mmCIF file of C-alpha atoms in Angstrom:
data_model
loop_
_atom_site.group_PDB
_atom_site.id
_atom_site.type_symbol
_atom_site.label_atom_id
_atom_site.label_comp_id
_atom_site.label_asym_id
_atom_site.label_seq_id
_atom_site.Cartn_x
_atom_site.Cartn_y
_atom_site.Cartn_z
ATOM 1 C CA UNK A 882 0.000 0.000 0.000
ATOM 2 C CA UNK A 883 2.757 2.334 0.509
ATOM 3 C CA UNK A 884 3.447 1.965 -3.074
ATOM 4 C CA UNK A 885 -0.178 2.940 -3.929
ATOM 5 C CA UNK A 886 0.371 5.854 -1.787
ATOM 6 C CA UNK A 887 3.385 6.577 -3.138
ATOM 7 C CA UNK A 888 1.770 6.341 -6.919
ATOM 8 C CA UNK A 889 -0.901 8.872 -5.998
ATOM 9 C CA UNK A 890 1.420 11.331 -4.284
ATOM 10 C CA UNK A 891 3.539 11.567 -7.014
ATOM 11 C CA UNK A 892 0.168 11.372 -9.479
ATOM 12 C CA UNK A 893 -1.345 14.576 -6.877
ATOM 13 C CA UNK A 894 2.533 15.856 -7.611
ATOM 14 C CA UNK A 895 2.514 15.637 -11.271
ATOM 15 C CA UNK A 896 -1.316 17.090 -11.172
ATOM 16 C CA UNK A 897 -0.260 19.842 -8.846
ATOM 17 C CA UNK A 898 2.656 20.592 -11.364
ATOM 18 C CA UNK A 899 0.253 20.457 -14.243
ATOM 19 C CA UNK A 900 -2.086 22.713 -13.053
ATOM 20 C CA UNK A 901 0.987 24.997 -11.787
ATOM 21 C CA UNK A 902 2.137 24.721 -14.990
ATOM 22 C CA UNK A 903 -1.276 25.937 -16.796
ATOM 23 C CA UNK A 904 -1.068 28.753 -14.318
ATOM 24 C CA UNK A 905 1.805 30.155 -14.756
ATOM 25 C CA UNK A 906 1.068 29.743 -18.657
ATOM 26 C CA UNK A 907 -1.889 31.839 -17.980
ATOM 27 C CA UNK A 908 -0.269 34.128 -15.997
ATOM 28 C CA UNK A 909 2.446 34.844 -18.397
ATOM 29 C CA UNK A 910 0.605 35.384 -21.397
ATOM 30 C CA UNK A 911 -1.708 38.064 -18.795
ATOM 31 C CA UNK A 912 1.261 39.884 -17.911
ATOM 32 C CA UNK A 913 1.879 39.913 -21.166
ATOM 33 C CA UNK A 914 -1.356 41.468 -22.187
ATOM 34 C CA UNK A 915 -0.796 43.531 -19.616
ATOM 35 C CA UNK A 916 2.533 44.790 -20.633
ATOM 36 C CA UNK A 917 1.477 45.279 -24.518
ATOM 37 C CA UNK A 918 -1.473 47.575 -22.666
ATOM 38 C CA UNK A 919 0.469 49.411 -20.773
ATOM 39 C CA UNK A 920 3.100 49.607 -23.589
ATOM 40 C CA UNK A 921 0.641 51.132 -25.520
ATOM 41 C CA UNK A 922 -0.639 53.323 -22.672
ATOM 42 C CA UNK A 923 2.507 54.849 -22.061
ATOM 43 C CA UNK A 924 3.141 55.452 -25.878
ATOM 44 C CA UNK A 925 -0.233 57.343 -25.545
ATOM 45 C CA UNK A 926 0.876 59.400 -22.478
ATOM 46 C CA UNK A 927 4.271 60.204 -23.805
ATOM 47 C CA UNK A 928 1.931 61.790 -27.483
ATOM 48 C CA UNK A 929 -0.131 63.017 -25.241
ATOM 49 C CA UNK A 930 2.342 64.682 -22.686
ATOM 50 C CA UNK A 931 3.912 65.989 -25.644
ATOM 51 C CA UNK A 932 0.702 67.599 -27.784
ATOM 52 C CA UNK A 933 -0.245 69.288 -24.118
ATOM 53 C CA UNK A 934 3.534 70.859 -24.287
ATOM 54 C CA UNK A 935 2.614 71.996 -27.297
ATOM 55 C CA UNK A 936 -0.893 73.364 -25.982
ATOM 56 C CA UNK A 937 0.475 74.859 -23.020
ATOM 57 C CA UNK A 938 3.389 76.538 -25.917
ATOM 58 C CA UNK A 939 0.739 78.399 -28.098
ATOM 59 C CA UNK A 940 -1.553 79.453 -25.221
ATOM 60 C CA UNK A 941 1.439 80.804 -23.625
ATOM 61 C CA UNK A 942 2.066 82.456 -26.744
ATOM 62 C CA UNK A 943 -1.780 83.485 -27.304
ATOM 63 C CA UNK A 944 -1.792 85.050 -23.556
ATOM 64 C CA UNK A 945 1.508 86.497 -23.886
ATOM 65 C CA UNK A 946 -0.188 88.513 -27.443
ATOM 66 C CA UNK A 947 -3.142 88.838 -25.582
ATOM 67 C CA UNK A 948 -1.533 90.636 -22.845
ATOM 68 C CA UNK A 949 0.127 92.929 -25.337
ATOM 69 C CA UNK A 950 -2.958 93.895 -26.820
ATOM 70 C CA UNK A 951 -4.635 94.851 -23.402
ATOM 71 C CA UNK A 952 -1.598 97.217 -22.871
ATOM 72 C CA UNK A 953 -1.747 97.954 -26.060
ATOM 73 C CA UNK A 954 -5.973 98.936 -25.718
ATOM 74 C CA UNK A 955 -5.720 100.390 -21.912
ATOM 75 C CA UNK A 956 -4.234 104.117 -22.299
ATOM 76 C CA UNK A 957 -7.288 104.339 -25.698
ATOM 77 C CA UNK A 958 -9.832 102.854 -22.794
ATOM 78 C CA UNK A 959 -8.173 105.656 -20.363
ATOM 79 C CA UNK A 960 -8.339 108.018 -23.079
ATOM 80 C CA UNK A 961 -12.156 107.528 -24.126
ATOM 81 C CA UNK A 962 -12.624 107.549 -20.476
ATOM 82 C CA UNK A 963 -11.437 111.049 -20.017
ATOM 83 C CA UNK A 964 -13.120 112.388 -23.171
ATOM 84 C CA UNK A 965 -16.560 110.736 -21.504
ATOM 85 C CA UNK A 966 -15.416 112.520 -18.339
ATOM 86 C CA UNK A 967 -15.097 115.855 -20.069
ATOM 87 C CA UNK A 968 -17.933 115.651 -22.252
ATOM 88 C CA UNK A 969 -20.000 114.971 -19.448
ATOM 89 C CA UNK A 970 -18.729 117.730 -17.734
ATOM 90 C CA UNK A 971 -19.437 120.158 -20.485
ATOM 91 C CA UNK A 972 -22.585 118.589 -21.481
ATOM 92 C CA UNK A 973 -23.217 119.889 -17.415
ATOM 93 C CA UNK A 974 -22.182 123.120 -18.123
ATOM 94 C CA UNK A 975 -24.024 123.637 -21.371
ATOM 95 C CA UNK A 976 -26.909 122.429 -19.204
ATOM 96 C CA UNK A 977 -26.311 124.886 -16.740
ATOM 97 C CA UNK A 978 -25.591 127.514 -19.002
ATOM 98 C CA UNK A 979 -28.667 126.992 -20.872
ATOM 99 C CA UNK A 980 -30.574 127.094 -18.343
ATOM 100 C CA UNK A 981 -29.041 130.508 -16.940
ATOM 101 C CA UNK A 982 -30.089 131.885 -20.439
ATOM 102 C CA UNK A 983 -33.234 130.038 -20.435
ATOM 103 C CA UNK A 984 -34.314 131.665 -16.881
ATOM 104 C CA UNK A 985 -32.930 135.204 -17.983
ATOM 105 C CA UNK A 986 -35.360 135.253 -21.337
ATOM 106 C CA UNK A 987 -37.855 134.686 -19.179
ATOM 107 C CA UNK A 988 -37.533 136.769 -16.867
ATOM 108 C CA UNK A 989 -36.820 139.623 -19.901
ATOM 109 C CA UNK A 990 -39.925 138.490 -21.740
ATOM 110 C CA UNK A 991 -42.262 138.617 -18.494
ATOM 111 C CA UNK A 992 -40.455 142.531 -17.530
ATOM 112 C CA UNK A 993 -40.788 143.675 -21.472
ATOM 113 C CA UNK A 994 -44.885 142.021 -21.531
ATOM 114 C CA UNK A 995 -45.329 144.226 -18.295
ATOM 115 C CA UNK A 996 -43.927 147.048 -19.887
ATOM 116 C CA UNK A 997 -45.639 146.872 -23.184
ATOM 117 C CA UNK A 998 -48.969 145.938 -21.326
ATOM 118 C CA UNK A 999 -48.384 149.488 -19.677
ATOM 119 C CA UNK A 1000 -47.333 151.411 -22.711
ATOM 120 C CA UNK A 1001 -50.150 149.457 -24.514
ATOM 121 C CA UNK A 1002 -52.925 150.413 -22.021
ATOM 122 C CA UNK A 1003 -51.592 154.234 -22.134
ATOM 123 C CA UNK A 1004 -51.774 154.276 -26.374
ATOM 124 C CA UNK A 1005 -54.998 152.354 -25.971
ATOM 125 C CA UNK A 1006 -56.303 155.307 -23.590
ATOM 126 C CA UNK A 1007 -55.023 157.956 -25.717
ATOM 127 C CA UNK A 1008 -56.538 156.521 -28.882
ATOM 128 C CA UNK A 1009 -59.957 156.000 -27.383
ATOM 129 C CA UNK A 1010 -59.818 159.467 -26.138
ATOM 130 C CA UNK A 1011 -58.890 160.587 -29.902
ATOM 131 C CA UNK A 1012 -61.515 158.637 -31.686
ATOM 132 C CA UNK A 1013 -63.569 160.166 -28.752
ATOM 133 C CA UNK A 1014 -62.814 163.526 -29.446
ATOM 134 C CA UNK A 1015 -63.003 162.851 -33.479
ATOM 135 C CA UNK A 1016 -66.652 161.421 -32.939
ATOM 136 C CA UNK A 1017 -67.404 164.573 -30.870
ATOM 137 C CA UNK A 1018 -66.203 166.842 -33.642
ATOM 138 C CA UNK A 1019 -67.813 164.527 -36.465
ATOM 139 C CA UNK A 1020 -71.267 164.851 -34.674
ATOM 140 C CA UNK A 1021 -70.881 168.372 -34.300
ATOM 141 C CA UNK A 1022 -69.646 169.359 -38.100
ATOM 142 C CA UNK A 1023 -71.851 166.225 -39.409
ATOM 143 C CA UNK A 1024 -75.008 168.805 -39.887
ATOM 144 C CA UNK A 1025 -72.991 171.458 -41.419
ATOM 145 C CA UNK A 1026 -71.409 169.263 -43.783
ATOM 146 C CA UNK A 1027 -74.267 167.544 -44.661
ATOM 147 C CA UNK A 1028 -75.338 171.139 -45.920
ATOM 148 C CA UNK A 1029 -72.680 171.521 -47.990
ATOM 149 C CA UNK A 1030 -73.449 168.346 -49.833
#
């Protein structure tokens, strides 16, 4: 019996190797995989790594223009800034002014219609009392000149 149990040991053994053997096969050709993936993935990082150098190049270069151009565009923005500023400030005046003038027609035209309204009332007086005085003398001369007609 010990060489029965001696046959299936070594049997269990050569099993044992067998499926050790099958495996490691298996494991190999995964590491394999494995490396041809990450072969491949590192092949991508390295284009990759090198088309974001090339990104982070040109907008380095685009901010670096862009920059320019906002120093380029600030003392125009100051200077349209200041011309706002000042036309609003004489837009103010003129506002001002005008209304200075506006206020001193007024008060002209008001003084001149009292004025007029006086000299106005006095002509108006004196004419009524001519017409009065011609309609006195017409009614009195009426009779002798209708005898001369």
């Amino acid at each position: 019996m010990a060489e029965w149990g001696a046959v299936l040991i070594a049997c269990g053994f050569i099993m044992f190797a067998a499926v050790a053997m099958i495996l490691l096969h298996t494991l190999r050709r995964v590491l394999l995989r494995t490396e041809e993936v990450l072969g491949k993935a590192g092949l991508e990082i390295s284009q990759l790594a090198s088309e974001s150098k090339e990104l982070l190049v040109q907008a380095s270069a685009t901010l670096s223009l862009l920059q320019d151009r906002v120093e380029e565009v600030e003392p125009f923005c100051e200077s349209l800034r200041l011309a706002g500023a000042s036309l609003s400030n004489t837009l103010q005046r003129a506002d001002s002014i005008t209304q200075v003038v506006t206020d001193s027609a007024m008060e002209r035209l008001e003084r001149a219609h009292r004025e007029n309204e006086l000299r106005f009332a006095e002509a108006f007086r004196w004419l009524d009392a001519g017409i009065s005085v011609w309609h006195s003398f017409k009614r009195q001369s009426g009779p002798s000149a209708d005898d001369h007609a």
